[in-house]
GROMACS .gro file of C-alpha atoms in nm:
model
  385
    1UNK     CA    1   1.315   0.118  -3.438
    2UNK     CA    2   0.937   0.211  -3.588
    3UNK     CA    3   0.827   0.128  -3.951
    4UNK     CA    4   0.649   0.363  -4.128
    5UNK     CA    5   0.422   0.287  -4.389
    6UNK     CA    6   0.188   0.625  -4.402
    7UNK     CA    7   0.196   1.002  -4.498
    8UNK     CA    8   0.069   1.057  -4.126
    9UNK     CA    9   0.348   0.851  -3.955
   10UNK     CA   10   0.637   0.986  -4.151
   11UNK     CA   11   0.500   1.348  -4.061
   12UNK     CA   12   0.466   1.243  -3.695
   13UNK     CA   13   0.865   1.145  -3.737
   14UNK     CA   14   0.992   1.419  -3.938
   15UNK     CA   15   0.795   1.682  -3.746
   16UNK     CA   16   0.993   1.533  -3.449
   17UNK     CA   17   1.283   1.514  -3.607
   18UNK     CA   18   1.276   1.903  -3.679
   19UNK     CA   19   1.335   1.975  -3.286
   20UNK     CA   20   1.681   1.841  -3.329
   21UNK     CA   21   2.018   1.937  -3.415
   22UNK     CA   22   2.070   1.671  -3.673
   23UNK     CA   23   1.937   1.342  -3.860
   24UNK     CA   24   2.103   1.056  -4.057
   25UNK     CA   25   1.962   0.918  -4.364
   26UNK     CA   26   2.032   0.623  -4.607
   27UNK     CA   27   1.866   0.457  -4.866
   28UNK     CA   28   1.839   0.115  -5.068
   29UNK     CA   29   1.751   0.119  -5.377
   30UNK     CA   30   1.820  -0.144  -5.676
   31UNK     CA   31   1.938  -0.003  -6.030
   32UNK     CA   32   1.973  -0.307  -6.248
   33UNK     CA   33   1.650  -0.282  -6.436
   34UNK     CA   34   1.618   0.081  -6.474
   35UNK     CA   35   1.771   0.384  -6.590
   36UNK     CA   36   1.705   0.582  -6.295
   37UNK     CA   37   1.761   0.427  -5.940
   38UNK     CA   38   1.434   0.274  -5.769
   39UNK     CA   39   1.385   0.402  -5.359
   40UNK     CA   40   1.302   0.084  -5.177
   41UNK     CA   41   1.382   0.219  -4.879
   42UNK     CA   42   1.439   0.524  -4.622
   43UNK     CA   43   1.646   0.471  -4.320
   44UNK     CA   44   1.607   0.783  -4.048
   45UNK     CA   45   1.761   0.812  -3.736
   46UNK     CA   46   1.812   1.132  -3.502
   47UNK     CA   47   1.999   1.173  -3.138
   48UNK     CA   48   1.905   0.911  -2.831
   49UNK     CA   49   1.845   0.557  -2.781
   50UNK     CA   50   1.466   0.534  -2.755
   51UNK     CA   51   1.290   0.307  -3.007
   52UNK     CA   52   1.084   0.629  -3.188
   53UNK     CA   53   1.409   0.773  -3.268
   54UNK     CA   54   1.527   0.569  -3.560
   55UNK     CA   55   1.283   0.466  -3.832
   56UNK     CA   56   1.243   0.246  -4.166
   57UNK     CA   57   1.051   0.412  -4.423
   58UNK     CA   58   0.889   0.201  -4.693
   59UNK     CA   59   0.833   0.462  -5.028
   60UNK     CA   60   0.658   0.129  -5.204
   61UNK     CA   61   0.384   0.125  -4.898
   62UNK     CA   62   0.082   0.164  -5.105
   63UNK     CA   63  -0.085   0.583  -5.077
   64UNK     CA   64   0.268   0.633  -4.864
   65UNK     CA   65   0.380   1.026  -4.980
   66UNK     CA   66   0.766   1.091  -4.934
   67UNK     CA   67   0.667   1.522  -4.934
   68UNK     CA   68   0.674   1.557  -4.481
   69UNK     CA   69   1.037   1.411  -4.592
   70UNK     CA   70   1.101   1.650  -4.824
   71UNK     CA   71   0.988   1.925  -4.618
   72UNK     CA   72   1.255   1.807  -4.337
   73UNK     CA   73   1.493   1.776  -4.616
   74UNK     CA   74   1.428   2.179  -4.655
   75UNK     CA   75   1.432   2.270  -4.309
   76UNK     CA   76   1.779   2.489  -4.245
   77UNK     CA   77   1.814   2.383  -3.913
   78UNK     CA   78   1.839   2.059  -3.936
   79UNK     CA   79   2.148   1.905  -4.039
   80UNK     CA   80   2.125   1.605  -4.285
   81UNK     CA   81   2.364   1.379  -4.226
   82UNK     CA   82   2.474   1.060  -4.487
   83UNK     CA   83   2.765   0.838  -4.587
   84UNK     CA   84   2.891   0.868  -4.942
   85UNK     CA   85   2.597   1.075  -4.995
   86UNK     CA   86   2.609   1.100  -5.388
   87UNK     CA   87   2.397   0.833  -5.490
   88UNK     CA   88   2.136   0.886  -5.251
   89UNK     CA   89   2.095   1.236  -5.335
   90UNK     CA   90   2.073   1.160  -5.700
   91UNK     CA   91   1.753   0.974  -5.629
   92UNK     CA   92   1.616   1.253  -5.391
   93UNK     CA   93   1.694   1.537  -5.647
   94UNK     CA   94   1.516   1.278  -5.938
   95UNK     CA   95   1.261   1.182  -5.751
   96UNK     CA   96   1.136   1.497  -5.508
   97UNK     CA   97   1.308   1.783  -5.655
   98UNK     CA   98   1.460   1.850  -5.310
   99UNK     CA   99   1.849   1.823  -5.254
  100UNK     CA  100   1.871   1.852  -4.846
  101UNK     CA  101   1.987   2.145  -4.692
  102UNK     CA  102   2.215   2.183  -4.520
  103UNK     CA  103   2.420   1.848  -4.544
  104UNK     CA  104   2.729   1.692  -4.417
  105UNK     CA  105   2.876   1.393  -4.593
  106UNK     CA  106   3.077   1.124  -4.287
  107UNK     CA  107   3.262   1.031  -4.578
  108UNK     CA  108   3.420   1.372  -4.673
  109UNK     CA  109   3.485   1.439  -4.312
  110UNK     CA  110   3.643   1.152  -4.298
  111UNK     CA  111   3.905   1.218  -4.571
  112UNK     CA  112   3.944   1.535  -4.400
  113UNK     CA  113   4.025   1.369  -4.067
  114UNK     CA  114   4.318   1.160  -4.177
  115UNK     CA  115   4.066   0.839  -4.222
  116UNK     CA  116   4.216   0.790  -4.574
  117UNK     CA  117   4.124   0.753  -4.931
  118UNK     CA  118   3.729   0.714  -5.016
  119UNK     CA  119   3.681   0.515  -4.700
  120UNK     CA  120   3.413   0.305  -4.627
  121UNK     CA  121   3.108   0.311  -4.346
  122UNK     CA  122   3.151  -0.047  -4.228
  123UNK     CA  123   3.580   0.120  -4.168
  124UNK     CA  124   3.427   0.401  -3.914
  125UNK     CA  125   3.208   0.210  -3.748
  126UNK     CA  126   3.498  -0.011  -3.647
  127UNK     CA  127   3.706   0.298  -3.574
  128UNK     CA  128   3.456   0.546  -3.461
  129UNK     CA  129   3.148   0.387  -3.297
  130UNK     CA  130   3.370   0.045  -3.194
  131UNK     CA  131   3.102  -0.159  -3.322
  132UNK     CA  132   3.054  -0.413  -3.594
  133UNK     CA  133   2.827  -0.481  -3.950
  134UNK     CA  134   2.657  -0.775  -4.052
  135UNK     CA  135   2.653  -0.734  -4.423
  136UNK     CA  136   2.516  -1.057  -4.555
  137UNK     CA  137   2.208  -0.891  -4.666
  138UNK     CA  138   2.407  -0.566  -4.811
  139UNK     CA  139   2.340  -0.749  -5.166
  140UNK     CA  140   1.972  -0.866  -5.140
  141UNK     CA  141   1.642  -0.740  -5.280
  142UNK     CA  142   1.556  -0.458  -5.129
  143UNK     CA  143   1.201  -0.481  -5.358
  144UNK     CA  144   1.062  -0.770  -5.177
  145UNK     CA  145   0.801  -0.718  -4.916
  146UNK     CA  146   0.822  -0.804  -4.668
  147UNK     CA  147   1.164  -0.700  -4.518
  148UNK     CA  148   1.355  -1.008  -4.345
  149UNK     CA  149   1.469  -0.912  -4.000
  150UNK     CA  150   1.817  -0.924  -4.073
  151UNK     CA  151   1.729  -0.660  -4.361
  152UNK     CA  152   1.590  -0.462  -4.119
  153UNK     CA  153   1.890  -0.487  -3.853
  154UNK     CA  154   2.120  -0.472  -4.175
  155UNK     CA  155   1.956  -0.091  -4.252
  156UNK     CA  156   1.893   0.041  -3.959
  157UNK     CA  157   2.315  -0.002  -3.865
  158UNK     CA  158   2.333   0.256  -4.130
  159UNK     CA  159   2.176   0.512  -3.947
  160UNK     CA  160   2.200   0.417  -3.604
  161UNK     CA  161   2.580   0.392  -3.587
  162UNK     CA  162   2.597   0.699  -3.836
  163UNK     CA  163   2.518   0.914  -3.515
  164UNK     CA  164   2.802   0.837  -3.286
  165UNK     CA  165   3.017   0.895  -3.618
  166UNK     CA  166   2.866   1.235  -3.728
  167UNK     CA  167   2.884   1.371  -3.385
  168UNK     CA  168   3.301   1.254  -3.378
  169UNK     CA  169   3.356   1.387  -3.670
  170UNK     CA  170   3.216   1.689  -3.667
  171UNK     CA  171   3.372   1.738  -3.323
  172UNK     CA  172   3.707   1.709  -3.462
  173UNK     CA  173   3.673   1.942  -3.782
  174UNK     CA  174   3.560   2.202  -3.521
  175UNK     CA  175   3.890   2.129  -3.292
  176UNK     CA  176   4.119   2.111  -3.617
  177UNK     CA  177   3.912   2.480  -3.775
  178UNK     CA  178   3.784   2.293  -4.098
  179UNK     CA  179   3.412   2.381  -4.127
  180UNK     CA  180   3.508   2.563  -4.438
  181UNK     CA  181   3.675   2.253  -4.565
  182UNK     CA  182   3.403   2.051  -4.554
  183UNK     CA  183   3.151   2.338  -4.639
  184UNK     CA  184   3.337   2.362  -4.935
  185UNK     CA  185   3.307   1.996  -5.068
  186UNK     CA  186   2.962   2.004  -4.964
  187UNK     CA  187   2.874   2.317  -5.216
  188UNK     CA  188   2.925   2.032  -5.541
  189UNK     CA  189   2.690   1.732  -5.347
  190UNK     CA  190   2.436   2.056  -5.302
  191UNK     CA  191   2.463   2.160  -5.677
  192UNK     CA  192   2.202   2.023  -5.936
  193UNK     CA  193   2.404   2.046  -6.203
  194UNK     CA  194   2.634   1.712  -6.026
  195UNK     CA  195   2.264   1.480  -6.130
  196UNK     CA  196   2.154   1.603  -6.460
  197UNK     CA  197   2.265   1.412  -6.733
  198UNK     CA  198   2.222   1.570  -7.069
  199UNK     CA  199   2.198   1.356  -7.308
  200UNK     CA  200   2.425   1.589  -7.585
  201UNK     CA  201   2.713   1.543  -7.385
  202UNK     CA  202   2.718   1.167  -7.317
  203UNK     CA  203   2.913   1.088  -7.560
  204UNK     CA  204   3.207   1.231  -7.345
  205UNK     CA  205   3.155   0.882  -7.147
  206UNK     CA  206   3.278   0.711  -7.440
  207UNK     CA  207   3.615   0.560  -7.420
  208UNK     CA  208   3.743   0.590  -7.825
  209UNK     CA  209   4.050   0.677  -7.894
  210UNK     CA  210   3.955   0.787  -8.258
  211UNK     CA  211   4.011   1.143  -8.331
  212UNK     CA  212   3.805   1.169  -8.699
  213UNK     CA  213   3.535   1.412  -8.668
  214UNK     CA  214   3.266   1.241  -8.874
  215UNK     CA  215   3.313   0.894  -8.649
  216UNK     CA  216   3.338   1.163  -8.358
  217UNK     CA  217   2.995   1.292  -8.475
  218UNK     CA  218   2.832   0.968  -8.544
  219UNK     CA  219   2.944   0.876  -8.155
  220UNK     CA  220   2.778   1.213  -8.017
  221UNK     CA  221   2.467   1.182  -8.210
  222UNK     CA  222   2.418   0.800  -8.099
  223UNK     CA  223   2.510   0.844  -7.763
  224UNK     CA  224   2.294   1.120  -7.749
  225UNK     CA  225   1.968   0.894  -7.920
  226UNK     CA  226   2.067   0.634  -7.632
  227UNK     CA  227   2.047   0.816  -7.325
  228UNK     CA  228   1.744   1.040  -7.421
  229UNK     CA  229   1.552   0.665  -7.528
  230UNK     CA  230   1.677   0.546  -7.176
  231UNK     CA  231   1.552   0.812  -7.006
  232UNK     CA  232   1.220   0.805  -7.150
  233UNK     CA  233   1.182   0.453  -7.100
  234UNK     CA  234   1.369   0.433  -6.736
  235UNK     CA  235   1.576   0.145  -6.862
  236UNK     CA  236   1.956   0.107  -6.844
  237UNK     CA  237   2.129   0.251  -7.170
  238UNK     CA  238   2.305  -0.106  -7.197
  239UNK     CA  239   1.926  -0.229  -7.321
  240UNK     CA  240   1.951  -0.001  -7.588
  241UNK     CA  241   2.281  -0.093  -7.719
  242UNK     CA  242   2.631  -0.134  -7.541
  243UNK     CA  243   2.939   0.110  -7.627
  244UNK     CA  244   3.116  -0.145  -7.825
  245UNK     CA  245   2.796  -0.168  -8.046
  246UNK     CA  246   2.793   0.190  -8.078
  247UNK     CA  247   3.168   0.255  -8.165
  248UNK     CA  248   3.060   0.009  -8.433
  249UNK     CA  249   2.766   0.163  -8.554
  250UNK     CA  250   2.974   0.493  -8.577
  251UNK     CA  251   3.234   0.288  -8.777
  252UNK     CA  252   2.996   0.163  -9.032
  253UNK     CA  253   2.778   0.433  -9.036
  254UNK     CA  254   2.468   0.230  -9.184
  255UNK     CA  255   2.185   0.392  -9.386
  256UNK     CA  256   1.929   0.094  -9.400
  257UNK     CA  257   1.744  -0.149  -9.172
  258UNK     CA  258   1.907  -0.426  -9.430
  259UNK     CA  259   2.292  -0.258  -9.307
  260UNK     CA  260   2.168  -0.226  -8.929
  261UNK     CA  261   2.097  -0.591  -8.962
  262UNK     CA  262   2.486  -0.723  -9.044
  263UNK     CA  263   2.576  -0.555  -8.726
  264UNK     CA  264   2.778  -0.794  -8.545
  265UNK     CA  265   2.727  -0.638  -8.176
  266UNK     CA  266   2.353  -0.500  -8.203
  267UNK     CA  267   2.114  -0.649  -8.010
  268UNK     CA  268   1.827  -0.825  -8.195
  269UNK     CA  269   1.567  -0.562  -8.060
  270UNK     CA  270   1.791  -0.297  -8.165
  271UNK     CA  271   1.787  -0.389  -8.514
  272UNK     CA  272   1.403  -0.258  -8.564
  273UNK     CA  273   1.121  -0.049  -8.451
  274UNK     CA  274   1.154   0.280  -8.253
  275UNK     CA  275   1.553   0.247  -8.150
  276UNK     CA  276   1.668   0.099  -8.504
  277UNK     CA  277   1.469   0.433  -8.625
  278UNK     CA  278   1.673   0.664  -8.385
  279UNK     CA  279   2.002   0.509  -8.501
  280UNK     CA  280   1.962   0.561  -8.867
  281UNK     CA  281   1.846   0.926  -8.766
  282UNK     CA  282   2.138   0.970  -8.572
  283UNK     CA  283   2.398   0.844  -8.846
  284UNK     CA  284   2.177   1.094  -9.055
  285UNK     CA  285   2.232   1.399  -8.854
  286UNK     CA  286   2.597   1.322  -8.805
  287UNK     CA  287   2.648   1.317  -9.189
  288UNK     CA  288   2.471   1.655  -9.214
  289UNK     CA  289   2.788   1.813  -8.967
  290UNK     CA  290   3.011   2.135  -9.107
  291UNK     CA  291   3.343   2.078  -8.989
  292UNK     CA  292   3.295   2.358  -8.769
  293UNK     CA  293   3.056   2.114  -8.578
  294UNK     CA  294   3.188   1.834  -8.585
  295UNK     CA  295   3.316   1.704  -8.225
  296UNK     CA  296   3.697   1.682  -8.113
  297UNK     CA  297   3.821   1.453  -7.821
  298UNK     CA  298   4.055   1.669  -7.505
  299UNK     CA  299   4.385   1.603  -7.631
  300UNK     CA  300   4.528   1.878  -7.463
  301UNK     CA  301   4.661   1.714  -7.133
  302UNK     CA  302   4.838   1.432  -7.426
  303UNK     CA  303   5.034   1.751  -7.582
  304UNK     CA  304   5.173   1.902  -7.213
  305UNK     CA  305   5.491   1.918  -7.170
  306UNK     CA  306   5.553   1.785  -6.841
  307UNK     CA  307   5.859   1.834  -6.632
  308UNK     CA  308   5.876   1.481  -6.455
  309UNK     CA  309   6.148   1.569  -6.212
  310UNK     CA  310   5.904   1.879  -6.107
  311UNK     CA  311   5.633   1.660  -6.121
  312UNK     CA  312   5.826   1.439  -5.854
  313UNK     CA  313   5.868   1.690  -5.610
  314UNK     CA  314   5.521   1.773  -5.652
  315UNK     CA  315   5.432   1.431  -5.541
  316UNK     CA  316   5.683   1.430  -5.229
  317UNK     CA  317   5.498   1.813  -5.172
  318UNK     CA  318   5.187   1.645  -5.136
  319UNK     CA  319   5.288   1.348  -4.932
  320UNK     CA  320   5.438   1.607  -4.694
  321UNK     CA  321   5.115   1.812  -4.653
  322UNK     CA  322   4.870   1.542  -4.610
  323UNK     CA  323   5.102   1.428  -4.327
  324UNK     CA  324   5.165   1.701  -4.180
  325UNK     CA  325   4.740   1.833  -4.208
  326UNK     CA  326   4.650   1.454  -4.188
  327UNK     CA  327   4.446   1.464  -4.487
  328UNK     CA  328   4.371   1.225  -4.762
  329UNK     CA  329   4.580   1.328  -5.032
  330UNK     CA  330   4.369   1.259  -5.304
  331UNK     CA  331   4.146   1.428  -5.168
  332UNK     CA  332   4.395   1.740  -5.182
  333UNK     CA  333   4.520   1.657  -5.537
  334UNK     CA  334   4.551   1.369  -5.780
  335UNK     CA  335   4.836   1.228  -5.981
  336UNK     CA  336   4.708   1.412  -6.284
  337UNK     CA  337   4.650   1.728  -6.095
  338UNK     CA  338   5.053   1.709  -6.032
  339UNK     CA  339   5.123   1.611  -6.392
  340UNK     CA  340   4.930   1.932  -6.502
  341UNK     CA  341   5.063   2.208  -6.254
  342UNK     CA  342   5.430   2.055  -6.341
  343UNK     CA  343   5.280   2.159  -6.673
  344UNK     CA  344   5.158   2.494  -6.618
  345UNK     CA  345   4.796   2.469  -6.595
  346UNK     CA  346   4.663   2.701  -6.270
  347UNK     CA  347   4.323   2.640  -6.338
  348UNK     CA  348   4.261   2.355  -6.111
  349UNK     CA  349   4.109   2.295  -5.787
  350UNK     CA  350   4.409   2.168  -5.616
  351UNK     CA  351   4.475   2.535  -5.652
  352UNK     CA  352   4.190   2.694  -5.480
  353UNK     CA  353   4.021   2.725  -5.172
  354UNK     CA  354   4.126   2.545  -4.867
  355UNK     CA  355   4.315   2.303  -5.076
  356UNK     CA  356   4.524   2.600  -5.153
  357UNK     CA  357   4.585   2.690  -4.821
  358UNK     CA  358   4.702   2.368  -4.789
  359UNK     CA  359   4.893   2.245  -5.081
  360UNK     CA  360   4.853   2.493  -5.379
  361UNK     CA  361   5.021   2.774  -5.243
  362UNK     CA  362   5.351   2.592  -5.182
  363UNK     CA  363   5.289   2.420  -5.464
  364UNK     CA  364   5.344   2.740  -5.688
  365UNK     CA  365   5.592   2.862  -5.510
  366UNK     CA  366   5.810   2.551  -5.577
  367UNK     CA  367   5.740   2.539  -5.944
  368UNK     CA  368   5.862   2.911  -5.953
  369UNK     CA  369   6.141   2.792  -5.779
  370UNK     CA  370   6.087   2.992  -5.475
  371UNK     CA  371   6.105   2.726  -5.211
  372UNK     CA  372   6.276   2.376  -5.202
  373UNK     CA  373   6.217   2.059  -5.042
  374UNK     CA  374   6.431   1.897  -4.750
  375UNK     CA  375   6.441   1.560  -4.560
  376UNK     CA  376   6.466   1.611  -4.186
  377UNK     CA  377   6.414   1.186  -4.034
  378UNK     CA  378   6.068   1.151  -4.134
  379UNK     CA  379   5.941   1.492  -4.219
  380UNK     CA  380   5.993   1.690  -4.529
  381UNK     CA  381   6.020   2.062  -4.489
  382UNK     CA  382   5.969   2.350  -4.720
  383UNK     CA  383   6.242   2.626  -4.688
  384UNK     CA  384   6.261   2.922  -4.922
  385UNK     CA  385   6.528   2.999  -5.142
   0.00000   0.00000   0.00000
């Protein structure tokens, strides 16, 4: 293992890393502070033993420049290999501009090997690479400088045993034919659109189950002041003001600093300056709504009529098909996926693609009554009718 703490010896790296088929990456980061995650560290690793071939990156070295990274990142034949990738992509596509290309997610695989439901890198190392994780410093502070040597063994494991794992794994979705599988669940970790967060539609995050448009207006407008204020300031939207204070706000609907100030739930610095401004502009604009503006909540999956003994077979579908293609089944469909075919609705995803191939297509079928379902021992079997 090699630290790097320059521009010049993360190019050296990455411009060696560009002769192979393949590197791992993970990150630390810490997100309690801030609005936005902060990179404390880079973990790299690509194929052999030797000590050059899997590095620690340090993005808070002072003058240290993450772009030779970036440039890797870009490089099509290289593929860019993480674990539950989703997190650390968010802070590459934030920070650099640069979602890597072309990628493979062990943890997708995974649920497309049989491994089961959303499961976890310290679970394939055990099963894959036979080895085992020390995670007593999983939780510390990655900020402090410098790194403890169990950090350092701790996050270099998450590289170094992501080899022998990528390589299995992508051995078997070439035996079992399911490039396009994976390619498939790969196109929404490459998309932008999966780490922008606009603020006009974060009030969708709020759980109210209050259907009146004006309190459904105050909501949007707040929740929109919060996470625009957050974002400008990089600090959690909690330090602006929690849901429960919001829901309240919308409630009350004040007009003055003198009504923000018998708020029960708003934090003391929320009762003034800049964010007690942007609340009382918010309950402002959401007063100014036509009722052709105003917000309404998705009630439409509430008001489907769903057959539950079709919605039952569904669900014993299902089980048979990720047995039989050893897949995760949530990963195929979910329980309200079932609910809402059993309903009629055809415009979902366990409908499409590869998870039609494997699911959807039966699926319709049995909802048309086309096909049935029979018990044979273990196995259930589809026959037509």
């Amino acid at each position: 293992m090699i630290k790097i703490t320059t521009t010049e010896g993360l190019a050296a790296f990455c411009d060696r890393a560009s002769a192979h088929a393949y590197v791992t990456v993970d990150t630390e980061f810490l997100r309690e502070r801030t609005y936005y995650s902060k990179l404390c560290l880079v973990q790299l690793a690509v194929p052999g033993d030797a000590e050059e071939d899997a590095a620690l990156v340090d993005p808070l070295a002072k003058g240290l420049d993450l772009a030779p990274l970036y440039e890797l990142f870009r490089d099509p034949g290289v593929v860019k290999v993480f674990h539950a990738a989703r997190q650390d992509l968010e802070i590459f596509f934030i920070q650099g501009g640069v979602i890597p290309e072309p990628l493979f997610d062990t943890q997708v695989a995974a649920m497309v090997c049989g491994f089961g439901e959303q499961v976890g890198y310290e679970t394939l190392v055990r099963k894959i690479a036979r080895e085992s994780l020390d995670k007593t410093s999983r939780f510390t502070d990655w900020s402090r400088r410098p790194l403890t040597p169990a950090q350092e063994q701790y996050a270099i494991a998450d590289v170094t045993h992501l080899r022998v794992i990528y390589e299995y794994l992508r051995d078997e979705i070439a035996r079992e034919g399911r490039e396009a599988w994976v390619a498939e669940e790969m196109e929404i970790l490459s998309s932008p659109e999966t780490y922008i967060v606009h603020p006009d539609e974060a009030w969708l995050r709020v759980k109210t189950r209050t259907s009146s448009g004006k309190f459904l207006a105050a909501v949007k407008e707040l929740a929109a002041f919060r996470e625009a204020y957050a974002q400008s300031r990089d600090i959690p939207r909690t330090r602006v003001f929690k849901d429960d204070a919001l829901l309240e706000l919308a409630s009350t609907k004040p007009k003055t600093p003198q009504d923000l100030s018998r708020s029960r739930l708003l934090l003391r610095e929320a009762r003034k300056g800049e964010i007690a401004d942007g609340i009382l502009q918010a309950i402002e604009t959401a007063a100014a709504y036509t009722p052709a503006q105003m917000p309404k909540l998705d009630q439409s999956r509430d008001k489907l009529q769903v057959n539950p003994a079709l919605a039952d077979m569904l669900r014993v579908l299902l089980k048979a098909k990720s047995d039989t293609y050893n897949v995760a089944a949530k990963m195929i469909a979910s329980a309200a996926d079932l609910d809402l075919i059993a309903a009629g609705q055809r415009d979902l995803p366990a409908l499409k693609g590869w998870r039609r191939e494997v699911f959807g297509a039966d699926a319709l079928r049995l909802c048309k009554g086309e096909v049935g379902l029979a018990v044979k021992g273990q196995r259930v079997d589809v026959f037509p009718l």
